[in-house]
GROMACS .gro file of C-alpha atoms in nm:
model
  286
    1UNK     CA    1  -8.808  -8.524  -4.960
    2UNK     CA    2  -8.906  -8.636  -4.605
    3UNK     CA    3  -8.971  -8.297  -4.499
    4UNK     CA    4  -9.227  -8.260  -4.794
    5UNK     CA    5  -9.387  -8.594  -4.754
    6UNK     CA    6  -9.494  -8.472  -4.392
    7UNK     CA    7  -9.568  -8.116  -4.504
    8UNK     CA    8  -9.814  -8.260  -4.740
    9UNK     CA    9  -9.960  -8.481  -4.460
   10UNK     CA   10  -9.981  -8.229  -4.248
   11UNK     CA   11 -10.204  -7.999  -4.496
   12UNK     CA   12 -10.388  -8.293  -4.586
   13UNK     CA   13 -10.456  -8.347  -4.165
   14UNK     CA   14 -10.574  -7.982  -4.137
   15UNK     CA   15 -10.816  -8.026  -4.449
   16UNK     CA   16 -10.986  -8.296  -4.333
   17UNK     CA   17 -11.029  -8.150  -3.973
   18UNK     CA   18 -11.104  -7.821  -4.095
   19UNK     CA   19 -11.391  -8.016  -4.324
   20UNK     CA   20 -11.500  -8.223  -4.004
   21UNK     CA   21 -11.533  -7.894  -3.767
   22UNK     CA   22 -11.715  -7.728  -4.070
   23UNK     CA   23 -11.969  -8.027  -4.051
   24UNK     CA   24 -12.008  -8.044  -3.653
   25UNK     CA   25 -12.087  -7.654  -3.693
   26UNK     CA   26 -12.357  -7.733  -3.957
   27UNK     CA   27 -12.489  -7.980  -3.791
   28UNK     CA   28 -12.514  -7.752  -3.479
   29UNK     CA   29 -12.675  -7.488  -3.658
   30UNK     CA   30 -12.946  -7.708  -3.819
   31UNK     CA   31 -12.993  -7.872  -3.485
   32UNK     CA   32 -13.131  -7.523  -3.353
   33UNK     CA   33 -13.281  -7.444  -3.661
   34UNK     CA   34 -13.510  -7.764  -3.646
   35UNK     CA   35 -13.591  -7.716  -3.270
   36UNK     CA   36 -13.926  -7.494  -3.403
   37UNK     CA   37 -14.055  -7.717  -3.646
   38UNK     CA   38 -13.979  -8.020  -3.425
   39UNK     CA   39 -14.215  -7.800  -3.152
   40UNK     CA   40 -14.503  -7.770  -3.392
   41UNK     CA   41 -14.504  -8.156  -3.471
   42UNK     CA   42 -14.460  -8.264  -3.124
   43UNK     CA   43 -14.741  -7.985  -2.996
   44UNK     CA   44 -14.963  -8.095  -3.270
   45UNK     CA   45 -14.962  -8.464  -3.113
   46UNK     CA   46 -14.994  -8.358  -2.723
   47UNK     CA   47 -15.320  -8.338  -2.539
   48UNK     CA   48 -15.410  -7.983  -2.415
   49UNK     CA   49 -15.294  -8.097  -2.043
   50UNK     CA   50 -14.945  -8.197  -2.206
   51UNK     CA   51 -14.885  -7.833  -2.358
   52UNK     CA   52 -14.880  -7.628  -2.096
   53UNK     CA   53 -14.699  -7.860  -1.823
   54UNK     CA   54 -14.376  -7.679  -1.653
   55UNK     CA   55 -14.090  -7.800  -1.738
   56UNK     CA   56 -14.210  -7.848  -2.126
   57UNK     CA   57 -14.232  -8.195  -2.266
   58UNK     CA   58 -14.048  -8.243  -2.590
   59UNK     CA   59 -14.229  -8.600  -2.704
   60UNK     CA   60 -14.649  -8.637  -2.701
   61UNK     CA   61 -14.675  -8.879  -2.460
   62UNK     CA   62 -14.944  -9.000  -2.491
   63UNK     CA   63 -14.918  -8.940  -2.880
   64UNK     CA   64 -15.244  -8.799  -2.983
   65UNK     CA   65 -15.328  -8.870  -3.409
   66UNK     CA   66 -15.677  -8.768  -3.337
   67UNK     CA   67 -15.582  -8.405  -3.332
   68UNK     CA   68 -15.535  -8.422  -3.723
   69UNK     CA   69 -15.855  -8.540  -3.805
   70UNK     CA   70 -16.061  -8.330  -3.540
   71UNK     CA   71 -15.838  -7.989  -3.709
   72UNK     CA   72 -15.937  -8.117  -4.027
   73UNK     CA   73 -16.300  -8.172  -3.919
   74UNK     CA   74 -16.338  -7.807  -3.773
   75UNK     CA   75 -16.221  -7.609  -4.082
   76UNK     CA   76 -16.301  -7.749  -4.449
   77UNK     CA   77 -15.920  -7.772  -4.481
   78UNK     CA   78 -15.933  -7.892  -4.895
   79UNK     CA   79 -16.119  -7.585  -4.952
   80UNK     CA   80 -15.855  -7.372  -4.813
   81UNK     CA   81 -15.588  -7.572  -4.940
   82UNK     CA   82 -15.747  -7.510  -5.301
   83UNK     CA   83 -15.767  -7.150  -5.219
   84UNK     CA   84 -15.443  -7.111  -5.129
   85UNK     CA   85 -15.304  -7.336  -5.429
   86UNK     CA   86 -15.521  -7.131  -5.712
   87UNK     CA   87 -15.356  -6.787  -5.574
   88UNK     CA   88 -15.010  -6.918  -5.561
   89UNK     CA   89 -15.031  -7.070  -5.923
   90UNK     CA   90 -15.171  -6.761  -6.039
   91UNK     CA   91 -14.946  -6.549  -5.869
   92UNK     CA   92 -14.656  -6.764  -6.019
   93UNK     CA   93 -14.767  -6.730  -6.408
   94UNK     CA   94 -14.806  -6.335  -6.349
   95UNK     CA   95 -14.475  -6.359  -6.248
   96UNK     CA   96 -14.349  -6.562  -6.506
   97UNK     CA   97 -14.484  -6.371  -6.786
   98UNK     CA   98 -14.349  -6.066  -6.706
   99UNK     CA   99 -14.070  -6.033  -6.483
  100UNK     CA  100 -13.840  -6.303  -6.737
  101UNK     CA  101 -13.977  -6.035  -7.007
  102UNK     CA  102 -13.817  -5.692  -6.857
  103UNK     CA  103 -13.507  -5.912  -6.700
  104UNK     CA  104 -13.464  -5.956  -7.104
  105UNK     CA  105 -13.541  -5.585  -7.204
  106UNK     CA  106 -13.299  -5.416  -6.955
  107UNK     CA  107 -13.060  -5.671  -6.976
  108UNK     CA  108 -12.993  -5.821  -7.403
  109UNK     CA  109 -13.186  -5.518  -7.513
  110UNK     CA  110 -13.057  -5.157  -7.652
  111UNK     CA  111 -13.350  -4.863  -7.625
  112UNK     CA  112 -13.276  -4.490  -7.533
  113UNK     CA  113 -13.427  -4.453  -7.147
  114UNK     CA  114 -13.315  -4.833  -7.085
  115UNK     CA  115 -13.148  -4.751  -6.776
  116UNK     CA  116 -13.310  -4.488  -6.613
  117UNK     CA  117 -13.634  -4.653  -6.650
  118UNK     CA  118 -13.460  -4.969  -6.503
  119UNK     CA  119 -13.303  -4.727  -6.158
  120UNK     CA  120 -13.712  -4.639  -6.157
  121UNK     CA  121 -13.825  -4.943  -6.110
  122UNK     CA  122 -13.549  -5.049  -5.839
  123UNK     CA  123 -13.600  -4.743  -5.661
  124UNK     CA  124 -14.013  -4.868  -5.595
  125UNK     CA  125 -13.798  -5.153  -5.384
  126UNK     CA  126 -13.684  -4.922  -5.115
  127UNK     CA  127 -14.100  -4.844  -5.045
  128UNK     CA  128 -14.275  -5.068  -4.774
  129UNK     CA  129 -14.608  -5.280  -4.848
  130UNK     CA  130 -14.767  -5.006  -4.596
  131UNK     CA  131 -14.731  -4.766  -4.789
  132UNK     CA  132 -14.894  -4.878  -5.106
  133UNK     CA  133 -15.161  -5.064  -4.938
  134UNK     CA  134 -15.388  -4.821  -4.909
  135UNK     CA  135 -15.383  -4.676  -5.274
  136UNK     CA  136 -15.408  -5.013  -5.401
  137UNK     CA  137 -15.674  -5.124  -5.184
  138UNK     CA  138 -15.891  -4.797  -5.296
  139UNK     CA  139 -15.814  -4.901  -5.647
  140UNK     CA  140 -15.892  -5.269  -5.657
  141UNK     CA  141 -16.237  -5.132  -5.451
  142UNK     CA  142 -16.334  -4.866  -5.745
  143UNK     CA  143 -16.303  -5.163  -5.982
  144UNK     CA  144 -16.483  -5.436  -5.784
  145UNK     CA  145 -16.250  -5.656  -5.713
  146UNK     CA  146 -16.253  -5.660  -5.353
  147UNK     CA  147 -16.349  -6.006  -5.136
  148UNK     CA  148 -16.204  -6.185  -5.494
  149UNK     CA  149 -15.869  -6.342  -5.597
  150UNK     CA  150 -15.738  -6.099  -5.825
  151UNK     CA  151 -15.597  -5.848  -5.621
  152UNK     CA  152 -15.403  -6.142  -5.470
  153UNK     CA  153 -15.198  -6.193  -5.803
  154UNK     CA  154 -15.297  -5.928  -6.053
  155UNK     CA  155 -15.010  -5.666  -5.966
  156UNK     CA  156 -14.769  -5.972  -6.052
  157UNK     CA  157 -14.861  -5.961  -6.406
  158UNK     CA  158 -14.697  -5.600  -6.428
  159UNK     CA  159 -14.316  -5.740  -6.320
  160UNK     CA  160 -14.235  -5.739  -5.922
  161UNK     CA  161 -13.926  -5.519  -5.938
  162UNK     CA  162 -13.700  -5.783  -5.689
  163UNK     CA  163 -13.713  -6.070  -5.924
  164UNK     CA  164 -13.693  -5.813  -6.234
  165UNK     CA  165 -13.321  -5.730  -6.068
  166UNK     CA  166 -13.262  -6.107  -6.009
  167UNK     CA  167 -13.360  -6.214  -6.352
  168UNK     CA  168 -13.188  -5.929  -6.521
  169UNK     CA  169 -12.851  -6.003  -6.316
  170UNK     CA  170 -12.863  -6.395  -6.438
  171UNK     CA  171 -12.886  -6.245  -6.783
  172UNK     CA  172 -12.572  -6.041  -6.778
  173UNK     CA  173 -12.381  -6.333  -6.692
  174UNK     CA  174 -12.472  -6.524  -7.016
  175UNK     CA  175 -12.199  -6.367  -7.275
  176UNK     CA  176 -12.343  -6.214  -7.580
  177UNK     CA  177 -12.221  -6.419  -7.830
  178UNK     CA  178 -12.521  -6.644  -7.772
  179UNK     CA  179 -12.707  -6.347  -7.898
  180UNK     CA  180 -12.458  -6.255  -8.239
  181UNK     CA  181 -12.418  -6.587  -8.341
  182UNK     CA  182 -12.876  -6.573  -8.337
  183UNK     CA  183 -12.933  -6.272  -8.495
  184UNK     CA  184 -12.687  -6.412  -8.788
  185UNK     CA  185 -12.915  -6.729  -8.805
  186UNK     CA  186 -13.175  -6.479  -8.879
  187UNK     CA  187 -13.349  -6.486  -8.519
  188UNK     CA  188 -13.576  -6.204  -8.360
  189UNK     CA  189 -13.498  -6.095  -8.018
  190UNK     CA  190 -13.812  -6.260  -7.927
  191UNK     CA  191 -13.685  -6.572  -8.085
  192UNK     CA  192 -13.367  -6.520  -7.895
  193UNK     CA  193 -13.544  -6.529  -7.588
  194UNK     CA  194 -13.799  -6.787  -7.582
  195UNK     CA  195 -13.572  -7.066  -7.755
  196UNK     CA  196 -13.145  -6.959  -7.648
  197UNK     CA  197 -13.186  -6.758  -7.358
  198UNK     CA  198 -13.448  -6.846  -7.122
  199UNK     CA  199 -13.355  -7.230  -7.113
  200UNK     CA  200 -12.999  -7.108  -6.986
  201UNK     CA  201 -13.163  -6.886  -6.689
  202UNK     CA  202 -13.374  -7.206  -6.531
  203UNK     CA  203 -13.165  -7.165  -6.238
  204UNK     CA  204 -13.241  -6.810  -6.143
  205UNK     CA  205 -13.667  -6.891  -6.264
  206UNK     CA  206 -13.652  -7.189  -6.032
  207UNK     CA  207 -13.546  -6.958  -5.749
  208UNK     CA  208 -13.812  -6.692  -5.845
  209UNK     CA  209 -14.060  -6.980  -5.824
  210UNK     CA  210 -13.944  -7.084  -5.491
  211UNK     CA  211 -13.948  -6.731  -5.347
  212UNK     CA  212 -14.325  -6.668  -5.495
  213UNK     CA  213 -14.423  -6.964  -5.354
  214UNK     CA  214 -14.288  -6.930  -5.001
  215UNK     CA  215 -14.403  -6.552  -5.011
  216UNK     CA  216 -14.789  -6.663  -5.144
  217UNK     CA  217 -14.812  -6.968  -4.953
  218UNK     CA  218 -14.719  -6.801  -4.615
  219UNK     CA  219 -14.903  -6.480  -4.691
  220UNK     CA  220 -15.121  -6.332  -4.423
  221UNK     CA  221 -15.172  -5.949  -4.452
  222UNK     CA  222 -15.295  -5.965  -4.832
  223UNK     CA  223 -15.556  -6.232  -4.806
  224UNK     CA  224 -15.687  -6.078  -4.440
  225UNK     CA  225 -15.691  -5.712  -4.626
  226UNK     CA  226 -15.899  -5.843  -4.932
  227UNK     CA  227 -16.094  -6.161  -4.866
  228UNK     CA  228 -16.425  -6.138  -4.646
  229UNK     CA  229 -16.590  -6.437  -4.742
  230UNK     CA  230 -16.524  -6.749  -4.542
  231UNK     CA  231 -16.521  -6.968  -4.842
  232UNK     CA  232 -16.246  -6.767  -5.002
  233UNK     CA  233 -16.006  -6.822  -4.748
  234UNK     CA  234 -15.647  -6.934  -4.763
  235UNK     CA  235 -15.499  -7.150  -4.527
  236UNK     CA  236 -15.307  -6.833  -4.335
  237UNK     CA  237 -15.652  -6.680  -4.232
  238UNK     CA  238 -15.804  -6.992  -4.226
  239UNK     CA  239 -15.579  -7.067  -3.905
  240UNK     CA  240 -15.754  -6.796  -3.683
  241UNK     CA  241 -16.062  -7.042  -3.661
  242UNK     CA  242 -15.862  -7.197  -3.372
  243UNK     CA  243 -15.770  -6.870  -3.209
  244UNK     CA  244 -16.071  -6.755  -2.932
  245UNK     CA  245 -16.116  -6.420  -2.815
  246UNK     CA  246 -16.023  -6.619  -2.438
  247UNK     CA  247 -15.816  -6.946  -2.563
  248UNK     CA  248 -15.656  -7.099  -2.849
  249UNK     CA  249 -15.699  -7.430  -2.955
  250UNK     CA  250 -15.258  -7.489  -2.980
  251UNK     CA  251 -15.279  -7.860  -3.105
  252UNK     CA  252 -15.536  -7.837  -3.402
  253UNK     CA  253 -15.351  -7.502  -3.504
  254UNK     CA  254 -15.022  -7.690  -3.501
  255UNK     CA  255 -15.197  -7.953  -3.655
  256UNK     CA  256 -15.322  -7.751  -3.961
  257UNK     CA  257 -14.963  -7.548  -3.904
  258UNK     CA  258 -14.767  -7.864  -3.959
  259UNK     CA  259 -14.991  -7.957  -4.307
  260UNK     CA  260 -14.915  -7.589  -4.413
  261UNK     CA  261 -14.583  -7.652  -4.384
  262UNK     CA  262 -14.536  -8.003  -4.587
  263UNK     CA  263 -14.572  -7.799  -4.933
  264UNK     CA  264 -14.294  -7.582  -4.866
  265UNK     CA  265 -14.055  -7.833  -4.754
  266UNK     CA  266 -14.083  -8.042  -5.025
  267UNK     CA  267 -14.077  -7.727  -5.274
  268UNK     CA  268 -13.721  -7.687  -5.088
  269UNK     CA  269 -13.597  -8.010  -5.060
  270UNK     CA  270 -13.669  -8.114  -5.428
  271UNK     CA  271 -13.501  -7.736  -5.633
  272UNK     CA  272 -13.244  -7.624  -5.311
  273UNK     CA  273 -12.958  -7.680  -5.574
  274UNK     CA  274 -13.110  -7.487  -5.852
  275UNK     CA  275 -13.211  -7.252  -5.539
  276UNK     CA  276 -12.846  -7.204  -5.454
  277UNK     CA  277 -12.708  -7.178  -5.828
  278UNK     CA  278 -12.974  -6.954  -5.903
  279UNK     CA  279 -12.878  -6.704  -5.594
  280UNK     CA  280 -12.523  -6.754  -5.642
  281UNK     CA  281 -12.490  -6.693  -5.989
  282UNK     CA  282 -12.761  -6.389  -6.015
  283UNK     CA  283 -12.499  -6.144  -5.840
  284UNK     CA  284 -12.198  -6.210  -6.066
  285UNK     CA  285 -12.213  -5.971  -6.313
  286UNK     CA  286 -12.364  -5.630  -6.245
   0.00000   0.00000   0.00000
């Protein structure tokens, strides 16, 4: 009985250390993971003397708030802001509408071609942006659409074949009684999926919507390609302002980098556990 009694201690001694060493890792980790965004705060408040001082100076001193309101006085900021809002909600409905839609179809659904069709569409995953940009740039120029929004978030309205495979793997994992026990009620598989199914995936759409956001809000190469007029840009191009052809103005672009960057935490910080669930869950069931 003694022996047991310090067996069980023992165990209970290498849990909790094993727990605290797991926690002084994490907090390692996140340590060096917040040194860059720590950077970009504390640049945003030097002077241009205090940036480029050898050794580097981790704290503004003197701390500079000005820089803020100068950044936001050189670029109209709100305009860019609202630019870069409009395409990321759009880009989010497209996505919404259709990839939830063919997640359904290849998933709950029985139709002769079902799974070659769904092979198809993975296999347009394994082909870079680069090599599509062209085409689609020719095409979205024979229709007009060129220095406009809509070639920022039409092509989401036709399912993005990554969160078609997410969606559709969340799906599988929901057992198909759900669907019997509807189609006795006397549902349509439309039914079935607007009112029992797609309340039971929020998970896996919450982490769709956090990876179109991050993806939209961050996106650099698509706006640059398509927008040429000033007062269309997003908040990625708008940045350049403060890069010369001979200097760049580092505090007002960390400024402006650090207000980019408030959106996306708090998207983060407020759906990381359906973010986690969502990612977790997805790759259950194949």
């Amino acid at each position: 009985m003694r022996s047991l009694k310090v067996e069980v201690r023992w165990l209970m001694s290498k849990k909790i250390f094993l727990f605290f060493m797991a926690y002084v890792i994490a907090s390692i980790l996140a340590f060096f993971f917040l040194l860059p965004l720590w950077w970009m705060i504390s640049t945003s408040l030097k002077t241009n003397e205090q940036i480029f001082v050898f050794p580097p100076s981790w704290y503004p001193d003197p701390v500079k708030f000005s820089n803020y309101k100068e950044a936001l006085n050189k670029i109209n900021f709100f305009r860019h802001f609202r630019n870069t809002l409009y395409v990321t909600i759009m880009t989010l409905v497209g996505v919404f509408f259709s990839a939830p839609l063919a997640a359904y179809s290849f998933s709950r659904l029985k139709w002769k071609g079902r799974d070659f069709w769904f092979f198809t569409i993975l296999s347009t995953m394994m082909l870079p942006p680069q090599v599509t940009m062209i085409p689609l740039y020719m095409v979205f120029s024979r229709i007009g659409w060129v220095d406009s929004f809509k070639p920022l978030y039409i092509r989401f309205y036709f399912g993005p074949p990554y969160f078609i495979f997410l969606l559709r793997q969340y799906f599988m994992t929901i057992p198909t009684s759900f669907d019997d026990a509807a189609y006795i009620d006397g549902c349509s598989p439309y039914r079935i999926y607007w009112s029992i199914l797609l309340p039971l995936v929020k998970p896996a759409l919450i982490t769709v919507a956090i990876f179109v956001f991050l993806n939209t809000w961050n996106d650099f190469i698509n706006p640059l390609l398509y927008l040429h007029s000033p007062n269309l840009y997003t908040l990625a191009i708008a940045l350049q302002v403060f890069k010369g052809q001979y200097e760049v103005d580092w505090s007002y672009l960390m400024a402006i980098s650090t207000l980019m960057t408030i959106p996306v935490l708090m998207v983060f910080f407020f759906l990381q556990r359906y973010f986690i669930r969502g990612i977790v869950l997805s790759g259950i069931k194949g």
